[in-house]
């Protein structure tokens, strides 16, 4: 574990999705209402599709041998696999006095800032959470859950991975949406990108609380 301006950042490596989901649930249920308990988890997952609370079966096209897990975050279906930087945000937004919509915007802006050093021009969309590159393809997906004023789940940024499983679904419920990844622009290790993302996010997080 490392500290970025006082916020713990934990690198978990490649871990089973269900294991980490349960750990997020347990952590959120047990944590004290204190900003000292805030933490970012950096992780990668073996191949898996996750279907959010708003998920519709029609967006699961041909999942094949990749398991589908129905989970408690917002949004539709997405894919996780090795080479994707997944950052889970276990944050007390009630104590920080930061609303969920500002937090989503903060996550999107953090991702945009983190992509710039690799020559990637990216932007958010008002009608569909996430981050998109200039030709309209999606490079990052996000979904959150809030329980007792605390968030869990987070953002997944495609770094250097097999994108083909995304063709087995309508990513985030967007029919025909194509995906992009950082490897198309530059070479970077997934863990290194996750660490860079965390550093950008922490600056936004504390700046928002400072007003």
Short mmCIF file of C-alpha atoms in Angstrom, two decimals, residues 39-110:
data_model
loop_
_atom_site.label_atom_id
_atom_site.label_comp_id
_atom_site.label_asym_id
_atom_site.label_seq_id
_atom_site.Cartn_x
_atom_site.Cartn_y
_atom_site.Cartn_z
CA UNK A 39 -9.03 4.08 -0.15
CA UNK A 40 -8.46 3.33 -3.84
CA UNK A 41 -8.01 -0.28 -4.95
CA UNK A 42 -6.07 -0.94 -8.17
CA UNK A 43 -6.81 -4.32 -9.71
CA UNK A 44 -7.08 -6.39 -12.89
CA UNK A 45 -9.54 -9.23 -13.41
CA UNK A 46 -9.61 -12.50 -15.37
CA UNK A 47 -12.19 -12.39 -18.20
CA UNK A 48 -15.72 -11.65 -16.98
CA UNK A 49 -18.85 -9.76 -17.99
CA UNK A 50 -20.60 -7.74 -15.29
CA UNK A 51 -24.24 -6.72 -15.66
CA UNK A 52 -25.39 -3.69 -13.64
CA UNK A 53 -28.74 -2.99 -11.99
CA UNK A 54 -30.17 -1.44 -15.16
CA UNK A 55 -28.89 -4.31 -17.29
CA UNK A 56 -31.05 -5.80 -20.01
CA UNK A 57 -30.59 -9.31 -21.38
CA UNK A 58 -30.81 -7.98 -24.93
CA UNK A 59 -27.34 -6.43 -24.51
CA UNK A 60 -25.76 -9.85 -23.90
CA UNK A 61 -25.22 -10.95 -27.49
CA UNK A 62 -23.03 -14.06 -27.40
CA UNK A 63 -21.15 -14.31 -24.13
CA UNK A 64 -19.93 -17.85 -24.81
CA UNK A 65 -17.54 -19.26 -22.22
CA UNK A 66 -17.00 -15.97 -20.39
CA UNK A 67 -19.09 -15.85 -17.20
CA UNK A 68 -21.72 -13.17 -16.60
CA UNK A 69 -22.14 -11.80 -13.07
CA UNK A 70 -25.15 -9.68 -12.10
CA UNK A 71 -23.98 -7.02 -9.68
CA UNK A 72 -25.21 -4.03 -7.69
CA UNK A 73 -23.60 -1.07 -9.48
CA UNK A 74 -25.44 1.24 -11.82
CA UNK A 75 -25.36 0.85 -15.57
CA UNK A 76 -25.53 -1.97 -18.07
CA UNK A 77 -23.07 -4.66 -19.11
CA UNK A 78 -19.32 -4.33 -19.52
CA UNK A 79 -16.28 -6.58 -19.85
CA UNK A 80 -13.23 -6.90 -17.62
CA UNK A 81 -10.03 -8.71 -18.57
CA UNK A 82 -6.26 -8.69 -18.06
CA UNK A 83 -4.62 -5.52 -19.33
CA UNK A 84 -7.49 -3.31 -18.19
CA UNK A 85 -6.83 -0.85 -15.36
CA UNK A 86 -9.68 -1.16 -12.87
CA UNK A 87 -9.79 1.37 -10.06
CA UNK A 88 -12.31 0.92 -7.25
CA UNK A 89 -13.17 4.02 -5.26
CA UNK A 90 -14.12 3.32 -1.65
CA UNK A 91 -14.92 6.85 -0.60
CA UNK A 92 -17.10 8.59 1.99
CA UNK A 93 -18.72 11.21 -0.23
CA UNK A 94 -21.15 12.26 2.51
CA UNK A 95 -18.37 13.38 4.84
CA UNK A 96 -16.54 14.96 1.90
CA UNK A 97 -19.76 16.76 0.86
CA UNK A 98 -19.30 15.67 -2.76
CA UNK A 99 -22.37 14.54 -4.70
CA UNK A 100 -22.46 11.49 -6.95
CA UNK A 101 -22.74 13.52 -10.17
CA UNK A 102 -19.67 15.67 -9.30
CA UNK A 103 -17.81 12.46 -8.42
CA UNK A 104 -18.67 10.92 -11.80
CA UNK A 105 -17.40 14.07 -13.52
CA UNK A 106 -14.25 13.92 -11.39
CA UNK A 107 -13.62 10.32 -12.46
CA UNK A 108 -14.15 11.20 -16.11
CA UNK A 109 -11.84 14.24 -15.90
CA UNK A 110 -9.19 12.21 -14.09
#
